[in-house]
PDB file of C-alpha atoms in Angstrom:
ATOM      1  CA  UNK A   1       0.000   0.000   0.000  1.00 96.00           C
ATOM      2  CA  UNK A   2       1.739   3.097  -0.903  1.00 97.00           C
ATOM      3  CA  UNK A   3       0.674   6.746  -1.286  1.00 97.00           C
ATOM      4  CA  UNK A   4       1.651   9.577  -3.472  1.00 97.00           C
ATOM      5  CA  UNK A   5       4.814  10.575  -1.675  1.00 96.00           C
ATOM      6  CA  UNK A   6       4.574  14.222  -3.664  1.00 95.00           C
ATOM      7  CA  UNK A   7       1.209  14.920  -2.920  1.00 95.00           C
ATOM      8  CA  UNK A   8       0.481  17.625  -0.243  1.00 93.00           C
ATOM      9  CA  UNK A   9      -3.243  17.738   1.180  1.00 89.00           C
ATOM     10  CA  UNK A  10      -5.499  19.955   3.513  1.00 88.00           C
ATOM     11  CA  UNK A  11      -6.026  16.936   6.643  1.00 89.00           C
ATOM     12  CA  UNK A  12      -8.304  19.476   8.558  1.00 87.00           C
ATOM     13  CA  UNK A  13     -11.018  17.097   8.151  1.00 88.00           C
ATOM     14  CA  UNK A  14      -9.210  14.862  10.732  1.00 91.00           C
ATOM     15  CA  UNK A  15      -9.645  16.024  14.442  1.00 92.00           C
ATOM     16  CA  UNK A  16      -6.615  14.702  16.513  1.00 91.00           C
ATOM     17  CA  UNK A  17      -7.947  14.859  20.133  1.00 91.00           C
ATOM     18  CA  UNK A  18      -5.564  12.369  21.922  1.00 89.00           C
ATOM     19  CA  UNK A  19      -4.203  13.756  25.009  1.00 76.00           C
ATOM     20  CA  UNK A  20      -7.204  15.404  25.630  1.00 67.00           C
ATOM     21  CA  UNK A  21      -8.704  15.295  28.920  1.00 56.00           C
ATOM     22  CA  UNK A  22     -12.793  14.642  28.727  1.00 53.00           C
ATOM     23  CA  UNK A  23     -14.785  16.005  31.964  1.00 48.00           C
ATOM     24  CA  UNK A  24     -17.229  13.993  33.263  1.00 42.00           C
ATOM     25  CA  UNK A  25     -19.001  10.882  31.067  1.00 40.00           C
ATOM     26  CA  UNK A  26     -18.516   7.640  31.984  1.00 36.00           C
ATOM     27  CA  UNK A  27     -19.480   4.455  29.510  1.00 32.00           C
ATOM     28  CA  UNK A  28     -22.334   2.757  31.555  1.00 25.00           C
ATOM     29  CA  UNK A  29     -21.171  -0.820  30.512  1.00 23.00           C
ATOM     30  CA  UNK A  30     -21.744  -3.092  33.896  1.00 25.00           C
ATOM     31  CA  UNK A  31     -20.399  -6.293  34.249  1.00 29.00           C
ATOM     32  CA  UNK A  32     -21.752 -10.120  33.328  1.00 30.00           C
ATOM     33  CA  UNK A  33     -23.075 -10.378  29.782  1.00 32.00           C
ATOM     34  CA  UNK A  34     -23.339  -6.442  29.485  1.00 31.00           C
ATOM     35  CA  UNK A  35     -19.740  -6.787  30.499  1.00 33.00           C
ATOM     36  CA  UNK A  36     -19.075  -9.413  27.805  1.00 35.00           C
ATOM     37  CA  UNK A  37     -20.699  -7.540  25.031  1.00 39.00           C
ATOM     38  CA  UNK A  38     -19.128  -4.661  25.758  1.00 40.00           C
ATOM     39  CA  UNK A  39     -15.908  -6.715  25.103  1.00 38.00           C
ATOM     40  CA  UNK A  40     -17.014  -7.951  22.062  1.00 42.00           C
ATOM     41  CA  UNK A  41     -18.017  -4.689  20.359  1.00 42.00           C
ATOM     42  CA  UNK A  42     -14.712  -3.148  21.772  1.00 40.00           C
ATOM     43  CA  UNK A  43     -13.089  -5.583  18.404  1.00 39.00           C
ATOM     44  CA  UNK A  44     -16.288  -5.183  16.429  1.00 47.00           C
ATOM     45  CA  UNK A  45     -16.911  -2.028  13.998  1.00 47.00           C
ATOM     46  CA  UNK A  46     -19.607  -0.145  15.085  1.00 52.00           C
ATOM     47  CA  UNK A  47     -21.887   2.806  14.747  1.00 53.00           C
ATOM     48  CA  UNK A  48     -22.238   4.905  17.599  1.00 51.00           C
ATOM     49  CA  UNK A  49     -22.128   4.666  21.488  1.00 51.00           C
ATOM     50  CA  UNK A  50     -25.911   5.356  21.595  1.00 46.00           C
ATOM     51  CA  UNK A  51     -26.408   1.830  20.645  1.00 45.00           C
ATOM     52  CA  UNK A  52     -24.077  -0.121  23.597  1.00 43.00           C
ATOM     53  CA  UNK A  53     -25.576   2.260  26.043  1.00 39.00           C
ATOM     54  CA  UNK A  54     -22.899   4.746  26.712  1.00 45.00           C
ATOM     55  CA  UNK A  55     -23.626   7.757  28.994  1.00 44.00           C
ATOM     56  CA  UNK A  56     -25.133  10.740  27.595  1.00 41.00           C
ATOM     57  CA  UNK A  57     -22.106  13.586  27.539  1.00 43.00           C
ATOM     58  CA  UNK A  58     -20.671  16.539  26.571  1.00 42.00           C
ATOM     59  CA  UNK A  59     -20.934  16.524  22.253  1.00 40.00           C
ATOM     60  CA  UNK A  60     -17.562  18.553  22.550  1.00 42.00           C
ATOM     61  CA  UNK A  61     -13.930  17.293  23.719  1.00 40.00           C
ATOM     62  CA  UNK A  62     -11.932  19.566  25.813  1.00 37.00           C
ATOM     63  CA  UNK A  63      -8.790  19.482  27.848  1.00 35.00           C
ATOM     64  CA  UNK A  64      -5.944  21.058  28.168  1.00 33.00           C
ATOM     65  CA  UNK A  65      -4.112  19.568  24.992  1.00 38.00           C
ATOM     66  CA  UNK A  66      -3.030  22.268  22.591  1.00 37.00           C
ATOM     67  CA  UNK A  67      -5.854  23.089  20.110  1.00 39.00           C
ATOM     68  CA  UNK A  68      -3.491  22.865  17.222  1.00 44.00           C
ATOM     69  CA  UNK A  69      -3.774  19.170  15.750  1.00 72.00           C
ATOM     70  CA  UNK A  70      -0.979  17.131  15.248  1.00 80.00           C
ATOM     71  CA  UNK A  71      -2.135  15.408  12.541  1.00 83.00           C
ATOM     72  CA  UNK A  72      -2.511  18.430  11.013  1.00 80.00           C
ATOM     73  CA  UNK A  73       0.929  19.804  11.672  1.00 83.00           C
ATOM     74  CA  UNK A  74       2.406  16.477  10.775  1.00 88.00           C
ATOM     75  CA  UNK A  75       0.716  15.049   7.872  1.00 91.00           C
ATOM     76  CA  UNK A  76       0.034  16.796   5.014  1.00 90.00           C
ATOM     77  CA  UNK A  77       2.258  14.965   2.307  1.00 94.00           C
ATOM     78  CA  UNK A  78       2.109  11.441   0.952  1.00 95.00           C
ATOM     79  CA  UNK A  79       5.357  11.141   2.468  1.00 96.00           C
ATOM     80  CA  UNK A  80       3.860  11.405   6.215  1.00 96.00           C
ATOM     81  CA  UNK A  81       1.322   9.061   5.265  1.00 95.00           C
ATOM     82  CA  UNK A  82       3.536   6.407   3.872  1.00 95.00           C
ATOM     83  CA  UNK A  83       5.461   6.547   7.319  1.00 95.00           C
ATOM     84  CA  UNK A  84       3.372   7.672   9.952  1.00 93.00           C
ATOM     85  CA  UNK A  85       0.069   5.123  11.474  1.00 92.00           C
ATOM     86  CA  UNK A  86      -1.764   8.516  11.882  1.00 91.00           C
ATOM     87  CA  UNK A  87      -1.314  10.464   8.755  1.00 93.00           C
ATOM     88  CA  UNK A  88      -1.954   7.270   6.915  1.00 94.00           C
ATOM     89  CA  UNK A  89      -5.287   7.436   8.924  1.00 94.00           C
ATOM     90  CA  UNK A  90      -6.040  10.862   7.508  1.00 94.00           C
ATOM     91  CA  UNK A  91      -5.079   9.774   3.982  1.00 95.00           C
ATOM     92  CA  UNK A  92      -6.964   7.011   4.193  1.00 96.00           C
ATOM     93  CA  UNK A  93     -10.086   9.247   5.080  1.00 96.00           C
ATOM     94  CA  UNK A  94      -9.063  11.850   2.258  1.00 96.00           C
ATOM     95  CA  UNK A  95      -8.997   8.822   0.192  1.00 97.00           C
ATOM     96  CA  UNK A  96     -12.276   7.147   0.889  1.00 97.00           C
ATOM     97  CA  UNK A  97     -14.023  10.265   0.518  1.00 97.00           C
ATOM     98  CA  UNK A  98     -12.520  11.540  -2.259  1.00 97.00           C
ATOM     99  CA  UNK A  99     -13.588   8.444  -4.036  1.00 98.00           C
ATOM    100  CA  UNK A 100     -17.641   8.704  -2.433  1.00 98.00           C
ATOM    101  CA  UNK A 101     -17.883  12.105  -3.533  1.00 98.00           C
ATOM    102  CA  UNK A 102     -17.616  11.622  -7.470  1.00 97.00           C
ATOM    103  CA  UNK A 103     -19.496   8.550  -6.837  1.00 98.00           C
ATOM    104  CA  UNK A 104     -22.657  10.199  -5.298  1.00 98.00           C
ATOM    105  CA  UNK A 105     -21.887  13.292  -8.307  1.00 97.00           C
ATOM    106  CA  UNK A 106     -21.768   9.998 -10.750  1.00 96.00           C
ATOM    107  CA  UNK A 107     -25.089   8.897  -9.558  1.00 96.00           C
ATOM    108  CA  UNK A 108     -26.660  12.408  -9.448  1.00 97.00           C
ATOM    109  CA  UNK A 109     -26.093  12.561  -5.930  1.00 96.00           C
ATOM    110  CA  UNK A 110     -24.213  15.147  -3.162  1.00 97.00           C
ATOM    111  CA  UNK A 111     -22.001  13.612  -1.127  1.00 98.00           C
ATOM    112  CA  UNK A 112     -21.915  15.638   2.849  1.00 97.00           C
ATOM    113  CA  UNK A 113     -18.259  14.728   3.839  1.00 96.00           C
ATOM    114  CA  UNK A 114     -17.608  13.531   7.517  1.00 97.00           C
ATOM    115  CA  UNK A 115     -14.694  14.018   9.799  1.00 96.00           C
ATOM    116  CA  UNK A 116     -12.452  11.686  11.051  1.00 95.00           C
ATOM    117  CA  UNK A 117     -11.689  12.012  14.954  1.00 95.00           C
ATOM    118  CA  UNK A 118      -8.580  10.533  16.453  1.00 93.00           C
ATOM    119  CA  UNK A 119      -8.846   9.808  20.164  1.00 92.00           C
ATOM    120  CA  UNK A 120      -7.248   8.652  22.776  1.00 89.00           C
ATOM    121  CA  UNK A 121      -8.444   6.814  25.964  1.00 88.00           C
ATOM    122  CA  UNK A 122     -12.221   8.688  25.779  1.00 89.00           C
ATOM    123  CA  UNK A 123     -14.115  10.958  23.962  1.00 92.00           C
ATOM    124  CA  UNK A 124     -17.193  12.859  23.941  1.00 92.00           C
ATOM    125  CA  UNK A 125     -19.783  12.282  20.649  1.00 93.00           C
ATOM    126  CA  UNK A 126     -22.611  13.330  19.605  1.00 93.00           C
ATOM    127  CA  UNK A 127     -23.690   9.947  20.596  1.00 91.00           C
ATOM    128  CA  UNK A 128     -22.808   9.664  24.103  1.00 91.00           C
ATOM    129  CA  UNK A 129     -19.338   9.370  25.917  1.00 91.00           C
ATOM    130  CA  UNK A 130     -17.076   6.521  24.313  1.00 90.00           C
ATOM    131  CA  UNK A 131     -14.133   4.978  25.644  1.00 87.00           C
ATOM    132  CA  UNK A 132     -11.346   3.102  23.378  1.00 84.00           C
ATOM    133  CA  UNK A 133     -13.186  -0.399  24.451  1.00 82.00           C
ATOM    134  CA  UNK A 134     -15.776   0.307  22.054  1.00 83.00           C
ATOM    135  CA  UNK A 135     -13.533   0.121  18.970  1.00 85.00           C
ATOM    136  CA  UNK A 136     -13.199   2.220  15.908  1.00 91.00           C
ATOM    137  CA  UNK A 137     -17.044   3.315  15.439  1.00 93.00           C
ATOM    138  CA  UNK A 138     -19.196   6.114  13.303  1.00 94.00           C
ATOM    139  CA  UNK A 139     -21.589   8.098  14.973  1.00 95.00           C
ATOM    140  CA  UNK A 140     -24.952   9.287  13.070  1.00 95.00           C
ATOM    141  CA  UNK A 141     -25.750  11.900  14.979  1.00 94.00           C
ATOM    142  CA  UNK A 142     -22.260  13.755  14.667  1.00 95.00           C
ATOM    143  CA  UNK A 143     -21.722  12.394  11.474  1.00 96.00           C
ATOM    144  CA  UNK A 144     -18.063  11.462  12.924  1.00 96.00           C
ATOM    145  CA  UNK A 145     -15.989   8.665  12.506  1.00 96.00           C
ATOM    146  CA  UNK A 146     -14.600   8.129  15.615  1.00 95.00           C
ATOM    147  CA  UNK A 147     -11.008   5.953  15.907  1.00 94.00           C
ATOM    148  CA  UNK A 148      -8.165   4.772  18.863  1.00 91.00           C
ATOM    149  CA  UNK A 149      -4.779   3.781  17.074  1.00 86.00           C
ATOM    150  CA  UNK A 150      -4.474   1.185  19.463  1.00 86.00           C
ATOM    151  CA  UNK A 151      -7.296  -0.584  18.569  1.00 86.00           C
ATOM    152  CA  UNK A 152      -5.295  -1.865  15.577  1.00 83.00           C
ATOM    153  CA  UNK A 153      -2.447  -3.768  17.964  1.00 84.00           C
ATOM    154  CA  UNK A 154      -5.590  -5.186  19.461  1.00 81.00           C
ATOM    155  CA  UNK A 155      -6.710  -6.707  16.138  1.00 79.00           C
ATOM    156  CA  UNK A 156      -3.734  -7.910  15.985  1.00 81.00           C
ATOM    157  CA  UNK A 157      -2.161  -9.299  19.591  1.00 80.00           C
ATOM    158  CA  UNK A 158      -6.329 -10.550  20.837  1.00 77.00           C
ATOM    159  CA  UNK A 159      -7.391 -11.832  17.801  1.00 73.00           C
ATOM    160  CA  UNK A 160      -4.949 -12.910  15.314  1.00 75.00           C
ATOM    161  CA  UNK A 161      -5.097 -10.985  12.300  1.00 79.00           C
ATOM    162  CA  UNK A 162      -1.964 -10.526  10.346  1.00 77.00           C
ATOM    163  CA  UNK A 163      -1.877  -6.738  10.191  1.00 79.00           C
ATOM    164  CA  UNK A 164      -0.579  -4.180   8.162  1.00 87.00           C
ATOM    165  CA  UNK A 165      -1.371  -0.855   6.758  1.00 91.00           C
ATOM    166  CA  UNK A 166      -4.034  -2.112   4.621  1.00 94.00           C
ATOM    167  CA  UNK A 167      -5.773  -3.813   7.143  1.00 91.00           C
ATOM    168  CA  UNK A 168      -6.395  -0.228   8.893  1.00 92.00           C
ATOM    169  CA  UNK A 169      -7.674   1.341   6.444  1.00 94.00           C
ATOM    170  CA  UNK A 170      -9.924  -1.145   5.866  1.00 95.00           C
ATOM    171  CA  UNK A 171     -10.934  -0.745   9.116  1.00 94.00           C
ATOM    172  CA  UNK A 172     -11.338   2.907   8.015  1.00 95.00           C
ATOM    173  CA  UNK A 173     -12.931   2.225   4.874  1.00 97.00           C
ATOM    174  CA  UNK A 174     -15.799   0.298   6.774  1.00 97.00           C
ATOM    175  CA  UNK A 175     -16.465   3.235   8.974  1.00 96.00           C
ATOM    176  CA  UNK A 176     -17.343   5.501   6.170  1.00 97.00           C
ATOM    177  CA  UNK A 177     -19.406   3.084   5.161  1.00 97.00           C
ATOM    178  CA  UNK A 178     -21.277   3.496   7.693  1.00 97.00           C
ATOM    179  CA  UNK A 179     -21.423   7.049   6.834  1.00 97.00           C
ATOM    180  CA  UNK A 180     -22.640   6.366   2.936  1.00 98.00           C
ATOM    181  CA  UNK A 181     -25.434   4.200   4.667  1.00 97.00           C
ATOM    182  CA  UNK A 182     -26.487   7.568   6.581  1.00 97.00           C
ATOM    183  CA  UNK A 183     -26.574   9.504   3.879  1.00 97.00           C
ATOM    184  CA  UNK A 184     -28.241   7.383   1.726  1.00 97.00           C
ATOM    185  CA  UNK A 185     -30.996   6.319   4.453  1.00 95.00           C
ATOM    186  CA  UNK A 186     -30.077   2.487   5.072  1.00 95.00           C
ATOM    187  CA  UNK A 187     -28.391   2.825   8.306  1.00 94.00           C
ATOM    188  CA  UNK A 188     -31.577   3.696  10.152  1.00 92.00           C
ATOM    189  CA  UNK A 189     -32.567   0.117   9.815  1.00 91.00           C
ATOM    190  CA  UNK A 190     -29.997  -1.644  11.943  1.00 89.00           C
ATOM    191  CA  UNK A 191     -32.128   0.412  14.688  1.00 85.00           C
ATOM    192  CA  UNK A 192     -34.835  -1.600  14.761  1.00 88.00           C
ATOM    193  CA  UNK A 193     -33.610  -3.834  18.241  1.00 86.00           C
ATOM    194  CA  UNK A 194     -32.645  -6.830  16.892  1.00 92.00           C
ATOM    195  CA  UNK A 195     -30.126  -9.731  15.989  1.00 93.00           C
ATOM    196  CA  UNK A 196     -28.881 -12.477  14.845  1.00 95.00           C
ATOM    197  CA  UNK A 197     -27.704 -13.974  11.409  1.00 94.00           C
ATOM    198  CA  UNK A 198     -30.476 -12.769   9.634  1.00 94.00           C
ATOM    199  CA  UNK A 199     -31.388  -9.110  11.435  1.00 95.00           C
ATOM    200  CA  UNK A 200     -30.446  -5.607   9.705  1.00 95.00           C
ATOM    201  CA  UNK A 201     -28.212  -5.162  11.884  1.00 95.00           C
ATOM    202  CA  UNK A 202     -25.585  -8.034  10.712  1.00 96.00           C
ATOM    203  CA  UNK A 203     -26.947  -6.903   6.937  1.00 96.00           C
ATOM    204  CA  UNK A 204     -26.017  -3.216   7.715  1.00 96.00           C
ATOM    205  CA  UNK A 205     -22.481  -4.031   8.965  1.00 96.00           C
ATOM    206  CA  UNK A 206     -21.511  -6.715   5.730  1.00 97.00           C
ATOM    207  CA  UNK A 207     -23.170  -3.888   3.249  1.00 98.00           C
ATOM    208  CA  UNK A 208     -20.581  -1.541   4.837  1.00 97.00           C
ATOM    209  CA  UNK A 209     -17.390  -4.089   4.209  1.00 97.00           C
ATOM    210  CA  UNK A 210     -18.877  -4.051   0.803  1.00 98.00           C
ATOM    211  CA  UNK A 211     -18.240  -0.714   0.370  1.00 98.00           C
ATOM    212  CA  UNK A 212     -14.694  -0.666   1.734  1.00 98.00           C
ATOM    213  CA  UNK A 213     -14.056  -3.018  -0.829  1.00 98.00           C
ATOM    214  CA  UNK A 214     -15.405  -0.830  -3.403  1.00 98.00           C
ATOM    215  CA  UNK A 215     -13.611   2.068  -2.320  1.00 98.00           C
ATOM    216  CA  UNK A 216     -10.177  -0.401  -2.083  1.00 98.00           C
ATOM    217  CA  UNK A 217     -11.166  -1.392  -5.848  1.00 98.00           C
ATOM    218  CA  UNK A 218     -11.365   2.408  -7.277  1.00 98.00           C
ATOM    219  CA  UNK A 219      -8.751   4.191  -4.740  1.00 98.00           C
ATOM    220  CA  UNK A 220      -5.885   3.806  -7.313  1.00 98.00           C
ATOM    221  CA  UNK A 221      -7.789   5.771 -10.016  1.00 97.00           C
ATOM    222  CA  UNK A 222      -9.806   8.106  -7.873  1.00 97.00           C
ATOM    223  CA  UNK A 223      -8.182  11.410  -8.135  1.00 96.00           C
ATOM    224  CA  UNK A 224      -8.396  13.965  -5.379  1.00 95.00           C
ATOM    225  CA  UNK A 225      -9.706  16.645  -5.415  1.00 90.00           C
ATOM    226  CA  UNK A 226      -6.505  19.528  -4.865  1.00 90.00           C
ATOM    227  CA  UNK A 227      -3.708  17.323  -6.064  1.00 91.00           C
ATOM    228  CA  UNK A 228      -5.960  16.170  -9.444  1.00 95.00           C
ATOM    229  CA  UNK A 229      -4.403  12.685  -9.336  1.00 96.00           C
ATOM    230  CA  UNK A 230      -4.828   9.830  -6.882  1.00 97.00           C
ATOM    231  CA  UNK A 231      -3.620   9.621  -3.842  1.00 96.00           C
ATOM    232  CA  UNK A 232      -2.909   6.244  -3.025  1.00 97.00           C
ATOM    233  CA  UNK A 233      -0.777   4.772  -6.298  1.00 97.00           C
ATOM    234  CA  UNK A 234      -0.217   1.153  -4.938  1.00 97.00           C
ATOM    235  CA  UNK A 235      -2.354  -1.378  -3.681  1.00 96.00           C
ATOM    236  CA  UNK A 236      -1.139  -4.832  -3.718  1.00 96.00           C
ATOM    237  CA  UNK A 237      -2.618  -8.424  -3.936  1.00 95.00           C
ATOM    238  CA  UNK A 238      -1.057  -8.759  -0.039  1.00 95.00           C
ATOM    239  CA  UNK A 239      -2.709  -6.260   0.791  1.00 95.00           C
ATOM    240  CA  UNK A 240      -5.702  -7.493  -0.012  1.00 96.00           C
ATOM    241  CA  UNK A 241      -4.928 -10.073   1.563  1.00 94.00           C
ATOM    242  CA  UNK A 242      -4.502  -8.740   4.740  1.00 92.00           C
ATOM    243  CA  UNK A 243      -8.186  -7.052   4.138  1.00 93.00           C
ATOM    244  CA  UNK A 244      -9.804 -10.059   4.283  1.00 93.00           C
ATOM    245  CA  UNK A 245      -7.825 -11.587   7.246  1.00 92.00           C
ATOM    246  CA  UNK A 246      -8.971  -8.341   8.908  1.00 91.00           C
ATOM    247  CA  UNK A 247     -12.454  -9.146   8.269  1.00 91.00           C
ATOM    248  CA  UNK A 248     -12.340 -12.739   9.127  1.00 91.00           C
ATOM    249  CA  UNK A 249     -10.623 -11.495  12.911  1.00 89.00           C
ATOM    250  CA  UNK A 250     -13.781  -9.907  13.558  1.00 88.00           C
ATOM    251  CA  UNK A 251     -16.667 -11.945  12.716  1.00 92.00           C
ATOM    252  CA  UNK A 252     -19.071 -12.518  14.962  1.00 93.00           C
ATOM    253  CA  UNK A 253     -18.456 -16.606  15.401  1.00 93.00           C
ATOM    254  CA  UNK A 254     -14.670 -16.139  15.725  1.00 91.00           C
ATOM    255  CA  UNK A 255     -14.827 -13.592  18.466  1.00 89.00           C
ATOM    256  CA  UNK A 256     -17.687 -15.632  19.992  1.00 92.00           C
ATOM    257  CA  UNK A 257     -15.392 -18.695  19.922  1.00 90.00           C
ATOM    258  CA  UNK A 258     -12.395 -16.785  21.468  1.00 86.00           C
ATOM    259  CA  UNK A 259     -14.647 -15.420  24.137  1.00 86.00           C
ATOM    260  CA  UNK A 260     -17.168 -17.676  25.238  1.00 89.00           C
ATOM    261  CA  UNK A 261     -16.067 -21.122  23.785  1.00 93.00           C
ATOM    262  CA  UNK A 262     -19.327 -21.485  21.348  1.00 95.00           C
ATOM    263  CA  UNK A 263     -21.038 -19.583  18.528  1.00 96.00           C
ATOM    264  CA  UNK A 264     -24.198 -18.248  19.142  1.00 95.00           C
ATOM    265  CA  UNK A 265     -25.794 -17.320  15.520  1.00 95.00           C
ATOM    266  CA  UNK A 266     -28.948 -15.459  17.422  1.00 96.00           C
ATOM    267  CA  UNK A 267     -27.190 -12.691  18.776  1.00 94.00           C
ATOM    268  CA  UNK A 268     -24.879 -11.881  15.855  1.00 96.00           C
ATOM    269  CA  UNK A 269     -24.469  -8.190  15.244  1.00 93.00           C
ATOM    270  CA  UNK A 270     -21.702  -8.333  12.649  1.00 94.00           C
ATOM    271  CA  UNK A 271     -22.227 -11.363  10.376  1.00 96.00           C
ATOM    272  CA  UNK A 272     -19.506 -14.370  10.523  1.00 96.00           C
ATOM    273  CA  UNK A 273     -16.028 -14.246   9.319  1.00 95.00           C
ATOM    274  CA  UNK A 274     -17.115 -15.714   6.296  1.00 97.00           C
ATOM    275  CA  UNK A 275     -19.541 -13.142   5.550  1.00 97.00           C
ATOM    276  CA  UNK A 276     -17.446 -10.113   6.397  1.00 97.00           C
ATOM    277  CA  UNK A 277     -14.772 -11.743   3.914  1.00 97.00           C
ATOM    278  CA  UNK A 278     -17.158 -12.246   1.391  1.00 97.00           C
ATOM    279  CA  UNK A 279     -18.969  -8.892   1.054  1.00 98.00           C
ATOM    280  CA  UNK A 280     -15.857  -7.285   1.337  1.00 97.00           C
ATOM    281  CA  UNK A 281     -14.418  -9.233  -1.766  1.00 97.00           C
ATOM    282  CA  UNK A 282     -17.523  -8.360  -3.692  1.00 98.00           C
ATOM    283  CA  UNK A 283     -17.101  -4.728  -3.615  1.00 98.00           C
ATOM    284  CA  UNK A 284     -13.631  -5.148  -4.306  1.00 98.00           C
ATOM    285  CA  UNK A 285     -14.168  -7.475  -6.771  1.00 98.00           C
ATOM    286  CA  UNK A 286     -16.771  -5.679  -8.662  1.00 98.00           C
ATOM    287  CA  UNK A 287     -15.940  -1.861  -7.586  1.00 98.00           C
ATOM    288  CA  UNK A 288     -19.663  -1.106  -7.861  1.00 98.00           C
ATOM    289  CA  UNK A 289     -21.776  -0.083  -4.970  1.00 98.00           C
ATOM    290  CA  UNK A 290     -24.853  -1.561  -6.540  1.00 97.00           C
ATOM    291  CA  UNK A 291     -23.426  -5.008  -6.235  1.00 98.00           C
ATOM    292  CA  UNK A 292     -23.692  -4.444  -2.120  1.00 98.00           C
ATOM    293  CA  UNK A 293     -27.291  -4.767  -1.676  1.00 97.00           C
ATOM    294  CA  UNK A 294     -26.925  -7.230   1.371  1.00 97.00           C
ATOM    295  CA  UNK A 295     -30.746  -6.922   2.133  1.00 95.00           C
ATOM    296  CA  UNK A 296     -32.124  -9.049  -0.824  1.00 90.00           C
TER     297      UNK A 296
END
């Protein structure tokens, strides 16, 4: 995976928070099974604290980190983001949207770009007040993608994937996924209380790895939008790769396995690791968001 190492971008559609100190707002998680899900959906992707039943908060961060972002100080070039965990983060982000917005102009759409917010430890959303056991997640009501660095060591040293840089943006990816699925008015229906295998909440979650795999499939060619020519220029078959192991480390029967010694199909959120590999190939594979209808 390797970016433009001469492009130089505008990243002040990334918040960097970490270091921040968050007053009050305390995740209301308890212990026994609420204890164990919260576990579970600290390695799942999510979208939005609202849903685990997080305390209600301050929407705004604030501490006494300096207000000047160093993401933004630090990552502006190609070359960052080809070095750097956090400006790849950022590129990433520039990426996926870049690639979302001429799709939505394609299909006589307007795309409403999000922000990305790195975080450290806690943060205050729109959606409640999260801490870095929920995982990376997007919030609706904020329109924020919300993401801990260290959650991708996690997805590596708790449950097995193989890592790499492509693995977090997929990660990434699958979060503004989340955020097409707003805009376009399918996310709504993972809202509806229930799960298992066959609920719209598992359907929700493999639509959005369908999407990361479309964006993976057109990021090469997808120029942006100051530099006029794309900003990732590499994007291997092991990378790929290491997608789809990604995927498979997070489906709902391996975590369930790794946790509680059994799979449980009724009370799937995510879909299997199967599943997550598969929609995410079939974006990828066909680079075409109408191919991701995962409620037929």
């Amino acid at each position: 995976m390797q970016f433009d190492d001469d492009a130089n971008v505008d990243t002040s559609d990334v918040q960097d928070v970490r270091g921040r100190r968050i007053p009050g707002g305390k995740a209301t998680i308890g212990g026994g099974l609420a204890g164990l899900i919260a576990l579970v959906l600290g390695l799942l992707f999510g979208v939005g604290p609202d849903q685990l039943g997080l305390s209600s908060g301050d929407t705004e961060p604030s501490g006494t980190a300096s207000s000047a972002s160093e993401v933004q100080q630090a990552c502006g070039t190609g070359a960052a983001a080809n070095a750097r965990e956090d400006c790849r983060l950022a590129f990433v982000a520039r990426s996926t949207q870049d690639f979302w917005k001429q799709e939505f102009a394609r299909r006589g759409g307007q795309y409403s770009p999000a922000t990305t917010v790195v975080f450290s430890g806690r943060v205050n959303t729109g959606c409640g007040t999260a801490t870095s056991a929920v995982g990376p997640f997007y919030c609706p009501v904020d329109r924020k993608v919300y993401v801990d660095l260290g959650f991708f060591r996690e997805l590596q040293t708790k449950f097995g994937a193989s890592g790499g840089p492509f693995a977090q943006a997929y990660v990434v990816a699958h979060e503004y996924g989340h955020h097409v699925q707003n805009l376009l008015g399918t996310l709504q229906r993972a809202q509806d209380g229930r799960v298992g295998a066959a609920s719209n909440a598992v359907k929700v979650e493999l639509q959005a790895d369908c999407y990361a795999g479309v964006w993976a499939r057109n990021a090469t060619t997808t120029p942006d939008r100051t530099t006029g020519r794309p900003l990732l220029t590499r994007l291997s078959e092991q990378d790929i790769r290491d997608g789809l192991d990604a995927a498979a480390a997070v489906g709902d029967d391996r975590i369930q396995e790794k946790l509680q010694g059994r799979v449980t199909p009724e009370s799937w959120t995510h879909g299997s690791a199967a599943q997550r590999q598969q929609w995410f190939y079939q974006g990828y594979r066909t680079g075409d968001m109408a191919r991701c209808n995962t409620f037929r």
